[in-house]
Amino acid sequence: MKSRNTVILACACMAALLLTAASPNPQELNPQAPQEPVKLIFIHHSTGENWLADGYGNLGEELGENNYFVSDTNYGWGPDSIGDRTDIPDWLEWFDSDQTTAYMQALFNESDQHAAYTRRLADPGGENRIILFKSCFPNSELGGSPDDPPATYGDLTVGGAKFVYNRILEYFASRPDKLFVVITAPPVSSREYAANARAFNNWLVNDWLKEAEYTRKNVVVFDFYNILTDANAHHRYADGKIEYIAGKRDTLAYPSGDDHPSEKGSQKATEEFIPFLNSYYHQWVVDAPAAVVAEAGNTSALPQPTKEVPRAESQTPGGALIDDFEGSVPSGTDGWEVFWDESVPTRLRCEADATVAHAGSQALVIDFAIRPNSWATCNLLYGSLQDWSGYDGLAFYLSAAQAGLVFNVDLYAGSPDAQETYQYTIETPPDSVSGWISISLYWSDFHRVAWEEDAGAVFDHPEQISGLAFGLNTFPDTPNEGMIRVDDLGLIEAQPESPVTSQ
């Protein structure tokens, strides 16, 4: 625990302050459960575990009764055991770091339980759409002063905590397809930092989004802290609006022998939270997209396919089309072939399919379920080296079952005894779900894979193509499941060079 300067604050507080801060339009509130199951995940430690637990806070079971399919994270969860770290400064690692893409893919696809609560709903499939996250009670011992402005770095002070929440708001803005619910840290029994905790949580509820001029409906704050400070303190749906009543004290009013909230306090929070969440869910979901593309990032390298390509002289393709998937095998190949990590039960379907096509009657469907830390590829391998130097790159049409699916486009170049692999990573955007989108990748977009010599080198010898592939792998300890379709795979016609004019 870092040392802090003791803050003595004398203040006069109203016994009960009624507010409607950060509340939806009262005419639009709907405290009823969603009609269809909604996937929700809760990031927590011990207080959250108690809150979820049957016979303690009962939150898990009550959420299920309101049509939420609940999953959660706890100590030891996820890539890099990120579940161990839920203090306020740790939210920067979760939502504002180089690892955010990997952590979020794992979080959005988690469907297991890490606490003891009844879950009767069947998994409706797809990603978690609601993200609850909460720090534990030591995060109510914030240093600094109640009125401190946001600092320039994150730590366990009032200013440092404000900095953290301002930074992570940028990620939330990029994901309007997710509803992020901030659960404030519960209070402690000590009065030493109580004024700071109250001031910070008041800022979160009343000022955070206003100061940031944040207008999206996908971020909401539930003041778990306030509810637990007084029997008469509330944050709830009541009489057609969101009601906020601050009580007389700033410390824990529901102790359990230590600073974990008691069963009574946890159950009070559950009773108030469920209609509160329903109200904000209905406001958000009206305009929420089904999914959006997450922050792009390279995934870890795929293992090289083991099939050898015979040495041969280069041949120039007869046209710009590589494969329209209408039935004919591309000349000089055995058609599309599947390779995968045989040590795990990975599933990969890669074949022409007549269900949906961009043009003609068929497209290549790639339906996959890649186990964590594994890989698979859908390959087109040539019996002789292809000279594609008269073209500028690859082009194809893409359709996806959902946004945010990560796959690679791979190029293989050179003879079998010196084969090189180059790669470009794609994350499926939202418009690929509603229809077909055009993808154009130029040779300079491809870089040599990390496991080979000269990793990161730009691809520069299209006259030595031995094959290409659509590759699939995973973020650490995270599965990769979904389906994409590809149609009209071809080569980009080279653009004539502009003549050089002498001055």
Short mmCIF file of C-alpha atoms in Angstrom, two decimals:
data_model
loop_
_atom_site.label_atom_id
_atom_site.label_comp_id
_atom_site.label_asym_id
_atom_site.label_seq_id
_atom_site.Cartn_x
_atom_site.Cartn_y
_atom_site.Cartn_z
CA MET A 1 0.00 0.00 0.00
CA LYS A 2 1.41 3.40 -0.98
CA SER A 3 1.78 6.01 1.75
CA ARG A 4 -0.70 8.86 1.53
CA ASN A 5 -1.05 12.25 3.18
CA THR A 6 -3.94 12.29 5.60
CA VAL A 7 -6.73 14.49 4.42
CA ILE A 8 -8.97 16.11 7.00
CA LEU A 9 -12.12 17.51 5.51
CA ALA A 10 -14.81 19.29 7.47
CA CYS A 11 -18.04 19.46 5.57
CA ALA A 12 -21.73 19.78 6.11
CA CYS A 13 -23.77 17.22 4.21
CA MET A 14 -27.47 17.02 3.60
CA ALA A 15 -29.03 14.02 5.29
CA ALA A 16 -30.49 12.88 2.02
CA LEU A 17 -29.76 14.45 -1.36
CA LEU A 18 -32.05 13.54 -4.23
CA LEU A 19 -30.41 13.69 -7.65
CA THR A 20 -31.16 12.51 -11.17
CA ALA A 21 -27.60 12.74 -12.46
CA ALA A 22 -26.65 10.71 -15.51
CA SER A 23 -30.19 9.38 -15.80
CA PRO A 24 -31.99 8.54 -19.05
CA ASN A 25 -34.94 10.48 -20.33
CA PRO A 26 -37.72 9.53 -17.86
CA GLN A 27 -40.20 9.06 -20.71
CA GLU A 28 -38.00 6.37 -22.24
CA LEU A 29 -37.26 4.28 -19.15
CA ASN A 30 -38.19 0.62 -19.20
CA PRO A 31 -37.23 -1.30 -16.03
CA GLN A 32 -38.49 -4.62 -17.41
CA ALA A 33 -36.21 -7.49 -18.40
CA PRO A 34 -35.05 -7.82 -22.03
CA GLN A 35 -37.32 -10.01 -24.12
CA GLU A 36 -34.44 -12.08 -25.52
CA PRO A 37 -31.40 -13.43 -23.61
CA VAL A 38 -28.49 -10.98 -23.43
CA LYS A 39 -24.93 -12.07 -22.71
CA LEU A 40 -23.28 -10.22 -19.82
CA ILE A 41 -19.88 -10.57 -18.16
CA PHE A 42 -18.72 -9.21 -14.80
CA ILE A 43 -15.05 -8.43 -14.01
CA HIS A 44 -14.60 -8.71 -10.24
CA HIS A 45 -12.76 -10.14 -7.23
CA SER A 46 -14.07 -11.18 -3.80
CA THR A 47 -16.74 -8.53 -3.25
CA GLY A 48 -18.17 -9.19 -6.69
CA GLU A 49 -17.98 -12.93 -6.09
CA ASN A 50 -20.05 -12.51 -2.92
CA TRP A 51 -22.49 -10.24 -4.72
CA LEU A 52 -23.03 -12.84 -7.46
CA ALA A 53 -23.24 -15.82 -5.10
CA ASP A 54 -26.43 -17.69 -4.33
CA GLY A 55 -27.47 -17.09 -0.73
CA TYR A 56 -25.28 -13.98 -0.39
CA GLY A 57 -25.97 -11.21 -2.88
CA ASN A 58 -27.96 -13.40 -5.32
CA LEU A 59 -26.99 -11.13 -8.21
CA GLY A 60 -26.08 -13.95 -10.60
CA GLU A 61 -29.38 -15.77 -10.22
CA GLU A 62 -31.44 -12.56 -10.31
CA LEU A 63 -29.72 -11.41 -13.50
CA GLY A 64 -30.55 -14.78 -15.01
CA GLU A 65 -34.19 -14.37 -14.00
CA ASN A 66 -34.10 -11.10 -15.96
CA ASN A 67 -32.88 -12.81 -19.14
CA TYR A 68 -29.16 -12.08 -18.79
CA PHE A 69 -26.79 -14.96 -19.51
CA VAL A 70 -24.12 -14.22 -16.91
CA SER A 71 -20.42 -15.07 -17.07
CA ASP A 72 -17.62 -13.60 -14.98
CA THR A 73 -13.87 -13.29 -14.49
CA ASN A 74 -11.93 -13.66 -11.26
CA TYR A 75 -8.36 -14.19 -10.04
CA GLY A 76 -6.20 -16.03 -12.56
CA TRP A 77 -8.51 -15.42 -15.50
CA GLY A 78 -7.52 -14.62 -19.06
CA PRO A 79 -4.43 -13.81 -21.12
CA ASP A 80 -1.48 -12.85 -18.89
CA SER A 81 -3.77 -13.62 -15.91
CA ILE A 82 -5.22 -10.14 -16.38
CA GLY A 83 -8.06 -11.21 -14.07
CA ASP A 84 -5.65 -10.80 -11.16
CA ARG A 85 -5.54 -7.04 -11.71
CA THR A 86 -8.71 -5.03 -11.08
CA ASP A 87 -7.54 -1.99 -9.11
CA ILE A 88 -8.46 1.34 -10.67
CA PRO A 89 -5.02 1.90 -12.29
CA ASP A 90 -5.26 -1.61 -13.78
CA TRP A 91 -8.16 -0.57 -16.00
CA LEU A 92 -5.56 1.14 -18.19
CA GLU A 93 -4.06 -2.28 -18.96
CA TRP A 94 -7.49 -3.72 -19.68
CA PHE A 95 -8.84 -0.91 -21.86
CA ASP A 96 -5.93 1.31 -22.95
CA SER A 97 -2.84 -0.77 -23.68
CA ASP A 98 -1.14 -2.75 -26.42
CA GLN A 99 -2.82 -5.85 -24.97
CA THR A 100 -6.35 -4.43 -25.07
CA THR A 101 -7.32 -6.18 -28.30
CA ALA A 102 -6.30 -9.58 -26.93
CA TYR A 103 -7.93 -8.99 -23.56
CA MET A 104 -11.16 -7.79 -25.09
CA GLN A 105 -11.41 -10.70 -27.51
CA ALA A 106 -11.03 -13.05 -24.56
CA LEU A 107 -13.52 -11.07 -22.48
CA PHE A 108 -16.15 -10.77 -25.18
CA ASN A 109 -15.96 -14.51 -25.87
CA GLU A 110 -15.86 -15.77 -22.28
CA SER A 111 -18.86 -17.90 -21.33
CA ASP A 112 -17.72 -19.71 -18.17
CA GLN A 113 -18.48 -19.08 -14.50
CA HIS A 114 -15.82 -18.23 -11.92
CA ALA A 115 -18.17 -17.79 -8.95
CA ALA A 116 -20.95 -19.86 -7.35
CA TYR A 117 -24.29 -18.71 -8.76
CA THR A 118 -27.19 -20.44 -10.45
CA ARG A 119 -27.31 -20.10 -14.21
CA ARG A 120 -30.39 -21.65 -15.81
CA LEU A 121 -30.34 -19.96 -19.22
CA ALA A 122 -28.76 -21.73 -22.16
CA ASP A 123 -25.91 -19.85 -23.83
CA PRO A 124 -27.59 -17.86 -26.63
CA GLY A 125 -24.32 -17.71 -28.56
CA GLY A 126 -22.32 -14.75 -29.79
CA GLU A 127 -20.26 -12.31 -27.75
CA ASN A 128 -20.93 -10.75 -24.37
CA ARG A 129 -22.71 -7.47 -25.00
CA ILE A 130 -22.73 -6.00 -21.48
CA ILE A 131 -19.47 -5.50 -19.58
CA LEU A 132 -19.66 -4.90 -15.81
CA PHE A 133 -16.40 -4.07 -14.06
CA LYS A 134 -15.62 -3.22 -10.46
CA SER A 135 -12.62 -2.63 -8.24
CA CYS A 136 -12.58 -3.94 -4.67
CA PHE A 137 -12.91 -1.94 -1.44
CA PRO A 138 -9.20 -0.95 -1.03
CA ASN A 139 -9.84 1.35 -4.01
CA SER A 140 -11.99 3.53 -1.73
CA GLU A 141 -8.81 4.55 0.11
CA LEU A 142 -7.79 7.19 -2.42
CA GLY A 143 -5.09 9.70 -1.57
CA GLY A 144 -5.03 13.36 -2.53
CA SER A 145 -7.86 15.81 -1.90
CA PRO A 146 -11.57 15.62 -2.76
CA ASP A 147 -11.43 18.42 -5.33
CA ASP A 148 -8.28 17.30 -7.15
CA PRO A 149 -8.54 17.58 -10.95
CA PRO A 150 -7.51 14.69 -13.21
CA ALA A 151 -3.80 13.93 -12.94
CA THR A 152 -1.42 13.09 -15.79
CA TYR A 153 -1.00 9.45 -14.80
CA GLY A 154 -3.02 6.75 -13.10
CA ASP A 155 -2.66 5.83 -9.43
CA LEU A 156 -4.73 5.39 -6.26
CA THR A 157 -5.41 9.08 -5.71
CA VAL A 158 -8.46 11.14 -6.58
CA GLY A 159 -6.65 12.78 -9.50
CA GLY A 160 -5.04 9.54 -10.64
CA ALA A 161 -8.37 7.72 -10.63
CA LYS A 162 -9.98 10.49 -12.67
CA PHE A 163 -7.14 10.20 -15.19
CA VAL A 164 -7.79 6.46 -15.55
CA TYR A 165 -11.49 6.81 -16.25
CA ASN A 166 -10.93 9.63 -18.73
CA ARG A 167 -8.44 7.48 -20.65
CA ILE A 168 -10.52 4.31 -20.81
CA LEU A 169 -13.52 6.28 -22.06
CA GLU A 170 -11.74 6.49 -25.41
CA TYR A 171 -11.98 2.73 -25.83
CA PHE A 172 -15.61 2.67 -24.77
CA ALA A 173 -16.37 5.26 -27.45
CA SER A 174 -14.88 2.90 -30.05
CA ARG A 175 -17.26 0.08 -29.03
CA PRO A 176 -20.85 1.35 -29.20
CA ASP A 177 -21.89 -2.28 -29.67
CA LYS A 178 -21.02 -2.94 -26.00
CA LEU A 179 -22.67 -1.52 -22.87
CA PHE A 180 -20.00 -0.75 -20.27
CA VAL A 181 -21.27 -0.55 -16.69
CA VAL A 182 -18.91 0.96 -14.12
CA ILE A 183 -19.60 -0.44 -10.65
CA THR A 184 -18.02 1.89 -8.09
CA ALA A 185 -15.73 0.38 -5.46
CA PRO A 186 -17.50 -0.41 -2.16
CA PRO A 187 -16.80 1.75 0.91
CA VAL A 188 -14.56 0.84 3.83
CA SER A 189 -15.14 1.27 7.55
CA SER A 190 -12.28 3.71 8.12
CA ARG A 191 -13.05 7.43 7.90
CA GLU A 192 -9.49 8.38 6.92
CA TYR A 193 -10.12 8.61 3.16
CA ALA A 194 -13.93 8.54 3.21
CA ALA A 195 -14.34 12.12 1.95
CA ASN A 196 -12.07 11.36 -1.01
CA ALA A 197 -14.05 8.24 -1.89
CA ARG A 198 -17.33 10.12 -1.75
CA ALA A 199 -15.99 12.97 -3.88
CA PHE A 200 -14.53 10.67 -6.51
CA ASN A 201 -17.67 8.57 -6.85
CA ASN A 202 -19.82 11.70 -7.03
CA TRP A 203 -17.58 12.81 -9.89
CA LEU A 204 -18.04 9.48 -11.66
CA VAL A 205 -21.82 9.59 -11.36
CA ASN A 206 -22.40 13.29 -12.02
CA ASP A 207 -19.45 14.84 -13.84
CA TRP A 208 -17.29 12.27 -15.64
CA LEU A 209 -19.34 11.88 -18.82
CA LYS A 210 -20.47 15.51 -18.82
CA GLU A 211 -16.93 16.88 -18.60
CA ALA A 212 -15.88 14.57 -21.42
CA GLU A 213 -18.93 15.68 -23.47
CA TYR A 214 -19.66 12.00 -23.96
CA THR A 215 -22.99 11.58 -25.73
CA ARG A 216 -23.12 7.85 -26.49
CA LYS A 217 -25.46 5.70 -24.43
CA ASN A 218 -23.06 2.78 -23.96
CA VAL A 219 -21.45 3.89 -20.66
CA VAL A 220 -23.23 4.05 -17.31
CA VAL A 221 -22.15 4.27 -13.66
CA PHE A 222 -23.89 2.34 -10.87
CA ASP A 223 -22.93 3.73 -7.45
CA PHE A 224 -22.42 0.53 -5.46
CA TYR A 225 -20.39 2.67 -3.03
CA ASN A 226 -23.25 5.02 -2.22
CA ILE A 227 -25.83 2.27 -1.73
CA LEU A 228 -23.63 0.65 0.92
CA THR A 229 -22.98 3.82 2.95
CA ASP A 230 -26.45 4.20 4.46
CA ALA A 231 -29.72 2.31 4.72
CA ASN A 232 -31.39 5.36 3.19
CA ALA A 233 -28.87 5.75 0.35
CA HIS A 234 -30.07 4.61 -3.07
CA HIS A 235 -29.24 4.47 -6.77
CA ARG A 236 -32.27 2.92 -8.42
CA TYR A 237 -35.22 3.12 -10.72
CA ALA A 238 -38.19 4.68 -8.92
CA ASP A 239 -41.36 6.43 -10.08
CA GLY A 240 -40.35 6.52 -13.73
CA LYS A 241 -36.85 7.93 -13.24
CA ILE A 242 -33.39 7.05 -11.96
CA GLU A 243 -33.25 8.14 -8.34
CA TYR A 244 -30.01 8.93 -6.53
CA ILE A 245 -30.15 9.53 -2.76
CA ALA A 246 -26.94 10.08 -0.80
CA GLY A 247 -27.17 9.23 2.89
CA LYS A 248 -25.57 10.72 5.99
CA ARG A 249 -22.28 8.83 6.03
CA ASP A 250 -19.37 8.01 3.73
CA THR A 251 -18.27 4.70 5.27
CA LEU A 252 -19.51 1.12 5.10
CA ALA A 253 -22.96 0.72 6.69
CA TYR A 254 -23.17 -3.02 5.98
CA PRO A 255 -20.04 -4.62 7.51
CA SER A 256 -19.47 -8.37 7.59
CA GLY A 257 -16.65 -8.57 10.12
CA ASP A 258 -14.31 -6.88 7.65
CA ASP A 259 -14.79 -4.45 4.76
CA HIS A 260 -16.56 -6.92 2.49
CA PRO A 261 -20.22 -5.84 2.31
CA SER A 262 -22.61 -8.09 4.20
CA GLU A 263 -25.34 -10.28 2.73
CA LYS A 264 -27.92 -7.61 3.57
CA GLY A 265 -25.95 -4.88 1.83
CA SER A 266 -25.24 -7.05 -1.20
CA GLN A 267 -28.89 -8.02 -1.54
CA LYS A 268 -29.93 -4.38 -1.30
CA ALA A 269 -27.55 -3.63 -4.17
CA THR A 270 -29.04 -6.47 -6.23
CA GLU A 271 -32.58 -5.22 -5.68
CA GLU A 272 -31.63 -1.75 -6.93
CA PHE A 273 -29.26 -2.79 -9.69
CA ILE A 274 -31.54 -5.06 -11.74
CA PRO A 275 -34.21 -2.46 -12.72
CA PHE A 276 -31.42 0.13 -13.06
CA LEU A 277 -29.58 -2.09 -15.57
CA ASN A 278 -32.77 -2.93 -17.44
CA SER A 279 -33.52 0.78 -17.85
CA TYR A 280 -30.13 1.61 -19.30
CA TYR A 281 -30.03 -1.55 -21.42
CA HIS A 282 -33.25 -0.62 -23.21
CA GLN A 283 -32.00 2.93 -23.82
CA TRP A 284 -28.70 1.70 -25.24
CA VAL A 285 -29.87 -1.22 -27.36
CA VAL A 286 -32.23 0.88 -29.50
CA ASP A 287 -29.31 2.42 -31.41
CA ALA A 288 -26.55 -0.09 -30.63
CA PRO A 289 -24.92 -1.76 -33.65
CA ALA A 290 -24.72 -5.55 -33.66
CA ALA A 291 -20.91 -5.28 -33.50
CA VAL A 292 -18.08 -2.99 -34.56
CA VAL A 293 -14.49 -3.54 -35.54
CA ALA A 294 -12.14 -3.48 -32.57
CA GLU A 295 -8.76 -1.83 -32.55
CA ALA A 296 -6.64 -3.50 -35.20
CA GLY A 297 -3.56 -5.41 -34.20
CA ASN A 298 -1.32 -8.19 -35.35
CA THR A 299 -1.94 -11.61 -33.95
CA SER A 300 0.77 -14.11 -33.13
CA ALA A 301 2.36 -15.96 -36.02
CA LEU A 302 0.86 -19.05 -37.58
CA PRO A 303 3.01 -22.17 -37.85
CA GLN A 304 4.17 -22.84 -41.38
CA PRO A 305 2.19 -25.45 -43.36
CA THR A 306 4.05 -28.74 -43.75
CA LYS A 307 3.07 -29.52 -47.36
CA GLU A 308 6.01 -29.16 -49.74
CA VAL A 309 5.73 -27.22 -52.99
CA PRO A 310 7.75 -28.79 -55.85
CA ARG A 311 10.50 -26.66 -57.37
CA ALA A 312 9.59 -25.35 -60.83
CA GLU A 313 10.08 -22.45 -63.20
CA SER A 314 7.82 -19.42 -62.75
CA GLN A 315 4.69 -19.12 -64.87
CA THR A 316 2.58 -16.00 -65.45
CA PRO A 317 -1.16 -16.35 -64.77
CA GLY A 318 -3.42 -16.07 -67.76
CA GLY A 319 -5.69 -13.46 -66.17
CA ALA A 320 -6.40 -11.39 -63.08
CA LEU A 321 -8.83 -13.94 -61.61
CA ILE A 322 -7.37 -16.53 -59.22
CA ASP A 323 -10.59 -18.28 -58.15
CA ASP A 324 -14.28 -17.46 -58.51
CA PHE A 325 -15.22 -20.64 -56.58
CA GLU A 326 -17.72 -21.71 -59.23
CA GLY A 327 -16.40 -25.27 -59.43
CA SER A 328 -13.16 -25.23 -61.42
CA VAL A 329 -9.92 -25.85 -59.53
CA PRO A 330 -7.42 -23.02 -60.15
CA SER A 331 -4.89 -24.05 -62.77
CA GLY A 332 -1.67 -25.50 -61.40
CA THR A 333 -3.16 -26.36 -57.98
CA ASP A 334 -4.99 -29.19 -56.26
CA GLY A 335 -7.60 -26.72 -55.04
CA TRP A 336 -8.06 -25.39 -51.52
CA GLU A 337 -6.51 -27.57 -48.81
CA VAL A 338 -6.77 -27.48 -45.03
CA PHE A 339 -3.88 -27.69 -42.55
CA TRP A 340 -4.24 -27.46 -38.77
CA ASP A 341 -2.60 -28.18 -35.44
CA GLU A 342 -3.41 -31.87 -35.08
CA SER A 343 -2.59 -31.92 -31.36
CA VAL A 344 -5.96 -30.32 -30.52
CA PRO A 345 -9.53 -30.84 -31.80
CA THR A 346 -9.65 -27.79 -34.05
CA ARG A 347 -12.49 -27.53 -36.56
CA LEU A 348 -12.04 -25.91 -39.98
CA ARG A 349 -14.29 -26.12 -43.02
CA CYS A 350 -12.86 -24.56 -46.19
CA GLU A 351 -14.79 -25.22 -49.40
CA ALA A 352 -16.98 -23.69 -52.08
CA ASP A 353 -20.54 -23.30 -50.88
CA ALA A 354 -23.73 -22.27 -52.65
CA THR A 355 -25.49 -20.70 -49.64
CA VAL A 356 -24.42 -17.09 -50.31
CA ALA A 357 -22.23 -15.63 -53.06
CA HIS A 358 -21.12 -12.19 -54.17
CA ALA A 359 -21.30 -13.12 -57.85
CA GLY A 360 -22.29 -16.34 -59.52
CA SER A 361 -23.67 -19.13 -57.39
CA GLN A 362 -20.83 -20.07 -55.00
CA ALA A 363 -18.26 -18.55 -52.63
CA LEU A 364 -15.51 -19.95 -50.42
CA VAL A 365 -16.82 -20.55 -46.91
CA ILE A 366 -14.32 -20.71 -44.04
CA ASP A 367 -16.11 -21.98 -40.93
CA PHE A 368 -13.75 -22.34 -37.98
CA ALA A 369 -13.41 -23.14 -34.30
CA ILE A 370 -9.74 -22.78 -33.37
CA ARG A 371 -8.73 -23.98 -29.93
CA PRO A 372 -6.69 -21.59 -27.72
CA ASN A 373 -3.02 -21.23 -28.71
CA SER A 374 -3.60 -23.25 -31.87
CA TRP A 375 -3.82 -22.55 -35.61
CA ALA A 376 -5.30 -23.62 -38.95
CA THR A 377 -4.95 -22.53 -42.57
CA CYS A 378 -6.96 -22.80 -45.78
CA ASN A 379 -4.30 -23.00 -48.50
CA LEU A 380 -4.05 -22.73 -52.27
CA LEU A 381 -0.64 -24.15 -53.23
CA TYR A 382 0.88 -24.06 -56.71
CA GLY A 383 2.87 -26.83 -58.33
CA SER A 384 5.14 -24.22 -59.90
CA LEU A 385 6.23 -20.74 -58.90
CA GLN A 386 3.89 -18.04 -60.17
CA ASP A 387 5.09 -14.73 -61.57
CA TRP A 388 2.64 -12.11 -60.35
CA SER A 389 5.03 -9.19 -60.79
CA GLY A 390 2.72 -7.67 -63.40
CA TYR A 391 0.13 -7.08 -60.69
CA ASP A 392 0.05 -4.83 -57.63
CA GLY A 393 -1.60 -7.12 -55.07
CA LEU A 394 -4.57 -9.29 -54.14
CA ALA A 395 -8.26 -8.38 -54.15
CA PHE A 396 -11.37 -10.24 -53.02
CA TYR A 397 -14.85 -9.78 -51.64
CA LEU A 398 -15.49 -10.56 -47.97
CA SER A 399 -18.59 -11.36 -45.95
CA ALA A 400 -18.55 -12.30 -42.24
CA ALA A 401 -20.92 -13.85 -39.74
CA GLN A 402 -19.94 -11.17 -37.21
CA ALA A 403 -17.65 -8.19 -36.85
CA GLY A 404 -14.37 -8.47 -35.00
CA LEU A 405 -13.29 -11.86 -36.40
CA VAL A 406 -9.53 -11.98 -36.90
CA PHE A 407 -7.87 -13.83 -39.76
CA ASN A 408 -4.71 -13.57 -41.83
CA VAL A 409 -4.04 -13.47 -45.54
CA ASP A 410 -0.75 -15.29 -46.15
CA LEU A 411 1.59 -15.30 -49.14
CA TYR A 412 4.17 -18.07 -49.68
CA ALA A 413 7.16 -17.29 -51.87
CA GLY A 414 10.28 -19.09 -53.04
CA SER A 415 11.34 -22.69 -53.45
CA PRO A 416 10.47 -25.37 -50.88
CA ASP A 417 13.93 -25.38 -49.33
CA ALA A 418 13.85 -21.60 -48.86
CA GLN A 419 10.13 -20.81 -48.59
CA GLU A 420 9.18 -17.46 -47.09
CA THR A 421 5.85 -16.52 -45.47
CA TYR A 422 4.33 -13.05 -45.54
CA GLN A 423 1.17 -12.04 -43.76
CA TYR A 424 -1.50 -9.38 -43.42
CA THR A 425 -4.03 -9.45 -40.55
CA ILE A 426 -7.67 -8.45 -41.06
CA GLU A 427 -10.39 -7.86 -38.49
CA THR A 428 -13.85 -8.09 -40.04
CA PRO A 429 -15.64 -4.70 -39.99
CA PRO A 430 -19.36 -4.17 -39.33
CA ASP A 431 -20.32 -3.66 -42.96
CA SER A 432 -18.99 -7.12 -43.82
CA VAL A 433 -21.85 -8.58 -41.73
CA SER A 434 -24.65 -6.84 -43.61
CA GLY A 435 -23.21 -7.52 -47.08
CA TRP A 436 -20.11 -8.02 -49.19
CA ILE A 437 -17.18 -5.60 -48.97
CA SER A 438 -14.21 -5.26 -51.29
CA ILE A 439 -10.74 -5.93 -49.87
CA SER A 440 -7.58 -4.78 -51.69
CA LEU A 441 -4.16 -5.74 -50.34
CA TYR A 442 -1.05 -4.42 -52.03
CA TRP A 443 2.25 -6.30 -51.98
CA SER A 444 3.70 -3.71 -49.61
CA ASP A 445 0.93 -4.51 -47.10
CA PHE A 446 2.41 -7.97 -46.49
CA HIS A 447 5.23 -8.43 -43.97
CA ARG A 448 7.36 -11.44 -43.18
CA VAL A 449 6.12 -13.48 -40.22
CA ALA A 450 7.73 -13.31 -36.80
CA TRP A 451 9.01 -16.88 -36.70
CA GLU A 452 11.15 -16.52 -39.87
CA GLU A 453 14.39 -14.73 -40.63
CA ASP A 454 14.05 -11.01 -41.46
CA ALA A 455 10.77 -10.81 -39.53
CA GLY A 456 8.76 -7.75 -40.51
CA ALA A 457 10.40 -7.33 -43.92
CA VAL A 458 8.07 -6.00 -46.62
CA PHE A 459 7.14 -8.46 -49.37
CA ASP A 460 8.97 -7.51 -52.57
CA HIS A 461 9.23 -10.55 -54.86
CA PRO A 462 5.83 -11.30 -56.41
CA GLU A 463 7.60 -13.14 -59.23
CA GLN A 464 8.17 -16.11 -56.87
CA ILE A 465 4.69 -16.94 -55.53
CA SER A 466 4.28 -20.54 -54.40
CA GLY A 467 0.88 -20.20 -52.75
CA LEU A 468 -1.49 -18.22 -50.59
CA ALA A 469 -3.71 -18.95 -47.61
CA PHE A 470 -6.37 -17.68 -45.28
CA GLY A 471 -4.88 -18.31 -41.84
CA LEU A 472 -6.48 -18.52 -38.41
CA ASN A 473 -4.87 -18.47 -35.00
CA THR A 474 -5.78 -17.20 -31.53
CA PHE A 475 -4.84 -14.66 -28.94
CA PRO A 476 -3.21 -16.24 -25.86
CA ASP A 477 -5.49 -18.71 -24.06
CA THR A 478 -8.46 -17.61 -26.17
CA PRO A 479 -10.47 -19.55 -28.77
CA ASN A 480 -11.21 -18.10 -32.20
CA GLU A 481 -14.58 -19.11 -33.63
CA GLY A 482 -16.66 -17.80 -36.51
CA MET A 483 -17.32 -17.91 -40.23
CA ILE A 484 -16.21 -15.80 -43.16
CA ARG A 485 -16.91 -16.03 -46.88
CA VAL A 486 -14.57 -15.03 -49.70
CA ASP A 487 -15.51 -14.57 -53.36
CA ASP A 488 -13.89 -13.49 -56.62
CA LEU A 489 -10.29 -13.75 -55.44
CA GLY A 490 -8.01 -12.08 -57.95
CA LEU A 491 -5.02 -9.90 -58.68
CA ILE A 492 -4.97 -6.10 -58.73
CA GLU A 493 -4.03 -4.78 -62.15
CA ALA A 494 -0.77 -2.84 -62.05
CA GLN A 495 -1.10 0.91 -62.44
CA PRO A 496 1.06 2.45 -65.16
CA GLU A 497 3.92 4.52 -63.83
CA SER A 498 3.61 8.26 -64.34
CA PRO A 499 6.11 9.58 -66.89
CA VAL A 500 9.00 11.58 -65.49
CA THR A 501 8.94 15.14 -66.75
CA SER A 502 12.20 17.04 -66.93
CA GLN A 503 12.19 20.44 -65.34
#
